mmCIF file of C-alpha atoms in Angstrom:
data_model
loop_
_atom_site.group_PDB
_atom_site.id
_atom_site.type_symbol
_atom_site.label_atom_id
_atom_site.label_comp_id
_atom_site.label_asym_id
_atom_site.label_seq_id
_atom_site.Cartn_x
_atom_site.Cartn_y
_atom_site.Cartn_z
ATOM 1 C CA MET N 1 38.628 77.114 47.766
ATOM 2 C CA ALA N 2 40.221 74.211 48.409
ATOM 3 C CA ASP N 3 42.548 72.798 45.381
ATOM 4 C CA PRO N 4 40.552 70.240 42.524
ATOM 5 C CA THR N 5 43.703 68.723 42.219
ATOM 6 C CA ALA N 6 44.953 68.274 45.264
ATOM 7 C CA ARG N 7 41.157 66.877 46.432
ATOM 8 C CA GLY N 8 41.914 64.515 43.784
ATOM 9 C CA ALA N 9 45.018 63.074 44.712
ATOM 10 C CA THR N 10 43.439 62.178 48.125
ATOM 11 C CA ALA N 11 40.696 60.904 46.767
ATOM 12 C CA ARG N 12 42.447 58.602 44.668
ATOM 13 C CA ALA N 13 44.576 58.012 48.141
ATOM 14 C CA GLU N 14 41.827 57.087 49.881
ATOM 15 C CA ALA N 15 39.944 55.018 47.594
ATOM 16 C CA SER N 16 43.282 52.836 46.759
ATOM 17 C CA SER N 17 43.915 51.932 50.364
ATOM 18 C CA GLY N 18 40.391 52.310 52.204
ATOM 19 C CA LEU N 19 41.561 54.889 54.837
ATOM 20 C CA SER N 20 40.697 58.461 55.404
ATOM 21 C CA GLU N 21 41.805 61.315 55.076
ATOM 22 C CA ALA N 22 42.916 62.258 58.871
ATOM 23 C CA VAL N 23 43.447 58.018 59.333
ATOM 24 C CA LEU N 24 46.188 58.350 56.427
ATOM 25 C CA ARG N 25 47.583 61.525 58.086
ATOM 26 C CA GLY N 26 47.331 59.984 61.735
ATOM 27 C CA LEU N 27 49.835 56.939 60.145
ATOM 28 C CA ARG N 28 52.274 59.553 58.484
ATOM 29 C CA GLU N 29 52.617 61.850 61.524
ATOM 30 C CA GLY N 30 52.501 58.546 63.681
ATOM 31 C CA ALA N 31 55.728 57.650 61.086
ATOM 32 C CA VAL N 32 57.201 60.739 61.644
ATOM 33 C CA ILE N 33 57.695 59.983 65.507
ATOM 34 C CA LEU N 34 58.641 57.149 65.413
ATOM 35 C CA LEU N 35 61.262 57.190 62.884
ATOM 36 C CA GLY N 36 62.672 60.073 64.504
ATOM 37 C CA ALA N 37 63.025 58.750 68.061
ATOM 38 C CA VAL N 38 64.649 55.408 66.720
ATOM 39 C CA ALA N 39 67.313 58.335 64.627
ATOM 40 C CA VAL N 40 67.318 59.740 68.037
ATOM 41 C CA LEU N 41 68.550 57.124 70.483
ATOM 42 C CA LEU N 42 70.331 55.607 68.286
ATOM 43 C CA PHE N 43 72.612 58.275 68.025
ATOM 44 C CA ALA N 44 72.322 58.404 71.502
ATOM 45 C CA ALA N 45 73.420 54.773 71.478
ATOM 46 C CA LEU N 46 76.586 54.957 69.680
ATOM 47 C CA VAL N 47 77.756 57.916 71.493
ATOM 48 C CA THR N 48 77.243 56.576 74.415
ATOM 49 C CA TRP N 49 79.067 52.815 73.339
ATOM 50 C CA HIS N 50 81.960 51.705 75.569
ATOM 51 C CA PRO N 51 84.135 48.936 74.753
ATOM 52 C CA ALA N 52 83.078 47.678 78.812
ATOM 53 C CA ASP N 53 79.891 47.529 77.682
ATOM 54 C CA PRO N 54 78.681 43.995 76.701
ATOM 55 C CA GLY N 55 77.778 43.678 72.818
ATOM 56 C CA PHE N 56 78.291 41.309 69.973
ATOM 57 C CA THR N 57 82.222 41.273 69.672
ATOM 58 C CA PHE N 58 82.415 41.785 73.619
ATOM 59 C CA THR N 59 80.256 39.596 76.751
ATOM 60 C CA GLY N 60 81.446 42.754 78.994
ATOM 61 C CA GLU N 61 82.904 43.109 82.207
ATOM 62 C CA GLY N 62 79.893 42.200 84.441
ATOM 63 C CA GLY N 63 79.153 45.977 85.837
ATOM 64 C CA GLU N 64 76.410 48.601 85.106
ATOM 65 C CA VAL N 65 75.815 49.261 81.114
ATOM 66 C CA ARG N 66 76.812 52.524 80.073
ATOM 67 C CA ASN N 67 75.204 53.024 77.674
ATOM 68 C CA LEU N 68 72.074 54.869 77.061
ATOM 69 C CA GLY N 69 69.480 52.504 75.651
ATOM 70 C CA GLY N 70 70.798 50.447 77.955
ATOM 71 C CA ARG N 71 71.941 46.131 77.281
ATOM 72 C CA ARG N 72 70.114 46.400 73.842
ATOM 73 C CA GLY N 73 71.290 49.845 72.894
ATOM 74 C CA ALA N 74 75.036 48.693 73.665
ATOM 75 C CA TRP N 75 74.712 45.297 71.682
ATOM 76 C CA LEU N 76 73.866 47.369 68.839
ATOM 77 C CA ALA N 77 75.542 50.029 69.161
ATOM 78 C CA ASP N 78 78.977 47.590 69.168
ATOM 79 C CA THR N 79 77.140 45.339 66.165
ATOM 80 C CA LEU N 80 77.458 48.648 64.299
ATOM 81 C CA TYR N 81 80.490 49.506 64.798
ATOM 82 C CA PHE N 82 82.422 46.060 64.765
ATOM 83 C CA LEU N 83 80.233 46.343 61.070
ATOM 84 C CA PHE N 84 80.916 49.661 60.180
ATOM 85 C CA GLY N 85 82.941 51.589 62.729
ATOM 86 C CA GLY N 86 82.869 55.546 62.277
ATOM 87 C CA PRO N 87 80.410 55.565 59.007
ATOM 88 C CA ALA N 88 78.239 53.911 61.598
ATOM 89 C CA TYR N 89 76.560 57.179 62.245
ATOM 90 C CA LEU N 90 74.915 57.596 59.061
ATOM 91 C CA PHE N 91 71.901 54.833 59.529
ATOM 92 C CA PRO N 92 70.836 57.621 62.586
ATOM 93 C CA ALA N 93 71.271 60.295 60.137
ATOM 94 C CA MET N 94 69.408 58.831 56.814
ATOM 95 C CA LEU N 95 66.657 57.099 59.258
ATOM 96 C CA GLY N 96 66.346 61.239 60.452
ATOM 97 C CA ALA N 97 65.837 61.764 56.927
ATOM 98 C CA ALA N 98 63.859 59.361 56.384
ATOM 99 C CA ALA N 99 61.131 61.602 59.172
ATOM 100 C CA PHE N 100 62.553 64.613 57.289
ATOM 101 C CA TRP N 101 60.405 62.844 53.759
ATOM 102 C CA ALA N 102 57.420 61.661 55.986
ATOM 103 C CA TYR N 103 57.023 64.636 56.969
ATOM 104 C CA ARG N 104 57.488 66.574 54.230
ATOM 105 C CA ARG N 105 54.502 64.417 52.571
ATOM 106 C CA ARG N 106 51.947 65.783 54.480
ATOM 107 C CA ASP N 107 50.705 67.583 51.497
ATOM 108 C CA PRO N 108 48.191 66.791 50.023
ATOM 109 C CA GLU N 109 50.052 67.516 46.693
ATOM 110 C CA ALA N 110 53.835 65.658 47.909
ATOM 111 C CA GLU N 111 53.570 62.700 45.270
ATOM 112 C CA ALA N 112 54.377 59.250 47.467
ATOM 113 C CA PRO N 113 57.542 58.234 46.129
ATOM 114 C CA SER N 114 57.275 55.055 43.851
ATOM 115 C CA ARG N 115 59.475 51.736 44.282
ATOM 116 C CA ALA N 116 62.115 52.458 41.526
ATOM 117 C CA SER N 117 63.045 55.917 43.602
ATOM 118 C CA THR N 118 62.963 54.271 46.717
ATOM 119 C CA ALA N 119 65.304 50.987 45.080
ATOM 120 C CA LEU N 120 67.410 53.649 44.390
ATOM 121 C CA ARG N 121 67.592 55.304 47.402
ATOM 122 C CA VAL N 122 68.310 52.850 49.121
ATOM 123 C CA GLY N 123 70.958 51.383 46.601
ATOM 124 C CA GLY N 124 73.040 55.574 47.125
ATOM 125 C CA PHE N 125 72.495 54.748 50.645
ATOM 126 C CA VAL N 126 75.184 51.758 50.580
ATOM 127 C CA ILE N 127 77.367 52.671 48.255
ATOM 128 C CA THR N 128 77.738 55.503 50.038
ATOM 129 C CA LEU N 129 77.857 53.492 53.291
ATOM 130 C CA VAL N 130 80.551 51.007 51.884
ATOM 131 C CA ALA N 131 82.611 54.556 50.269
ATOM 132 C CA ALA N 132 82.894 55.983 54.114
ATOM 133 C CA CYS N 133 83.665 52.603 55.138
ATOM 134 C CA ALA N 134 86.586 52.220 53.100
ATOM 135 C CA ILE N 135 87.470 55.592 53.707
ATOM 136 C CA ALA N 136 87.324 55.779 56.847
ATOM 137 C CA ALA N 137 89.387 52.264 56.500
ATOM 138 C CA LEU N 138 92.300 53.503 54.641
ATOM 139 C CA HIS N 139 92.754 56.801 56.110
ATOM 140 C CA PHE N 140 91.475 57.085 60.397
ATOM 141 C CA ARG N 141 93.231 54.917 62.764
ATOM 142 C CA PRO N 142 90.464 52.499 64.750
ATOM 143 C CA GLY N 143 90.660 54.237 68.315
ATOM 144 C CA GLU N 144 88.740 51.951 70.620
ATOM 145 C CA LEU N 145 87.052 50.376 67.742
ATOM 146 C CA ARG N 146 87.880 46.761 67.669
ATOM 147 C CA GLU N 147 88.001 46.066 63.698
ATOM 148 C CA GLY N 148 89.172 49.397 62.839
ATOM 149 C CA ALA N 149 87.145 52.810 61.625
ATOM 150 C CA GLY N 150 85.449 50.962 58.608
ATOM 151 C CA GLY N 151 84.764 48.476 60.722
ATOM 152 C CA VAL N 152 84.292 44.552 58.749
ATOM 153 C CA VAL N 153 82.750 46.416 56.055
ATOM 154 C CA GLY N 154 85.588 48.909 55.459
ATOM 155 C CA THR N 155 88.409 46.529 55.744
ATOM 156 C CA VAL N 156 86.957 44.611 53.167
ATOM 157 C CA ALA N 157 85.858 47.114 50.480
ATOM 158 C CA GLY N 158 89.433 49.413 51.344
ATOM 159 C CA ASP N 159 91.681 46.344 50.898
ATOM 160 C CA TRP N 160 90.414 45.074 47.663
ATOM 161 C CA MET N 161 90.833 49.014 45.950
ATOM 162 C CA LEU N 162 93.959 49.600 46.960
ATOM 163 C CA GLY N 163 94.975 46.398 46.128
ATOM 164 C CA ASN N 164 93.204 46.964 42.900
ATOM 165 C CA PHE N 165 93.969 51.147 42.564
ATOM 166 C CA ASN N 166 96.431 52.038 45.474
ATOM 167 C CA PHE N 167 95.919 54.311 47.367
ATOM 168 C CA VAL N 168 95.248 57.813 45.695
ATOM 169 C CA GLY N 169 93.736 55.229 42.596
ATOM 170 C CA GLY N 170 91.233 53.613 45.347
ATOM 171 C CA THR N 171 90.809 57.188 47.513
ATOM 172 C CA LEU N 172 90.161 58.861 44.619
ATOM 173 C CA LEU N 173 87.167 56.449 43.436
ATOM 174 C CA LEU N 174 86.019 56.051 46.895
ATOM 175 C CA LEU N 175 85.176 60.078 46.780
ATOM 176 C CA ALA N 176 84.005 59.851 43.423
ATOM 177 C CA ALA N 177 81.672 56.201 44.656
ATOM 178 C CA GLY N 178 80.415 58.278 47.410
ATOM 179 C CA MET N 179 79.481 61.496 46.155
ATOM 180 C CA ALA N 180 77.269 59.559 43.586
ATOM 181 C CA GLY N 181 75.831 57.192 45.928
ATOM 182 C CA LEU N 182 74.708 60.679 48.553
ATOM 183 C CA SER N 183 73.478 62.576 45.364
ATOM 184 C CA LEU N 184 70.942 58.894 44.384
ATOM 185 C CA ALA N 185 70.621 58.934 48.169
ATOM 186 C CA SER N 186 68.873 62.250 49.306
ATOM 187 C CA GLY N 187 68.851 63.833 45.636
ATOM 188 C CA LEU N 188 71.640 66.158 46.658
ATOM 189 C CA SER N 189 73.039 68.034 43.318
ATOM 190 C CA TRP N 190 76.498 68.649 43.259
ATOM 191 C CA LEU N 191 76.904 70.794 39.980
ATOM 192 C CA GLY N 192 73.482 72.993 41.264
ATOM 193 C CA VAL N 193 75.877 73.653 45.167
ATOM 194 C CA ILE N 194 78.638 74.670 43.335
ATOM 195 C CA GLU N 195 76.474 77.155 40.768
ATOM 196 C CA ASP N 196 74.979 78.550 43.822
ATOM 197 C CA ARG N 197 78.573 79.861 45.748
ATOM 198 C CA LYS N 198 79.532 80.937 42.742
ATOM 199 C CA SER N 199 76.287 83.288 42.124
ATOM 200 C CA ARG N 200 76.713 84.090 45.827
ATOM 201 C CA ARG N 201 80.138 84.989 44.822
ATOM 202 C CA LEU N 202 79.353 87.065 42.629
ATOM 203 C CA ASN N 203 76.049 88.769 44.128
ATOM 204 C CA SER N 204 78.793 89.752 46.882
ATOM 205 C CA SER N 205 80.949 91.449 44.706
ATOM 206 C CA HIS N 206 78.726 93.125 42.778
ATOM 207 C CA ALA N 207 77.782 94.259 46.422
ATOM 208 C CA ASN N 208 81.094 95.158 47.108
ATOM 209 C CA ILE N 209 81.033 97.364 44.463
ATOM 210 C CA SER N 210 78.111 99.134 44.070
ATOM 211 C CA TYR N 211 79.264 100.158 47.458
#
């Protein structure tokens, strides 16, 4: 027997949008597929980026484009690396997480996120991204990346933290900001992770003693 609460939630959603349940479900599934495909394509473009391909910072050498995303993929990957460096991989991760959240909303009892919660998630992602870029700029070599390991954003943020809090203080603050931003963006509870690890150790020790 169907849950009256679920039926009521579905009816309210249909009444507010003017669309049937089947259409709403199709839209959600289409969004999941599209977000997942874009995440995979963006990840492939970043992985197969080559400094000789044409992009935002370089016109290219005129040869065959090596990027799996073609010219557009090479241009997008070069732009993301220019702005954010290595932490540009957070973008396909964010899109994959968005696809996962959209997938979970197939349940009619799942509560739709409010604008405030969506804004907080986006803000948390921005904080995590800036902190990761700054840490990359302070701690890692640029390699083949033209604007450093943290891109333009990491260079600016890292220099500001270095000038105001020195290397150690800036690193600690950036780590704290990144962890806080990740909690906002994903809902991850660091205290819950710590408690879970403690409980696993206690269970393991009790099992060894019983044995």
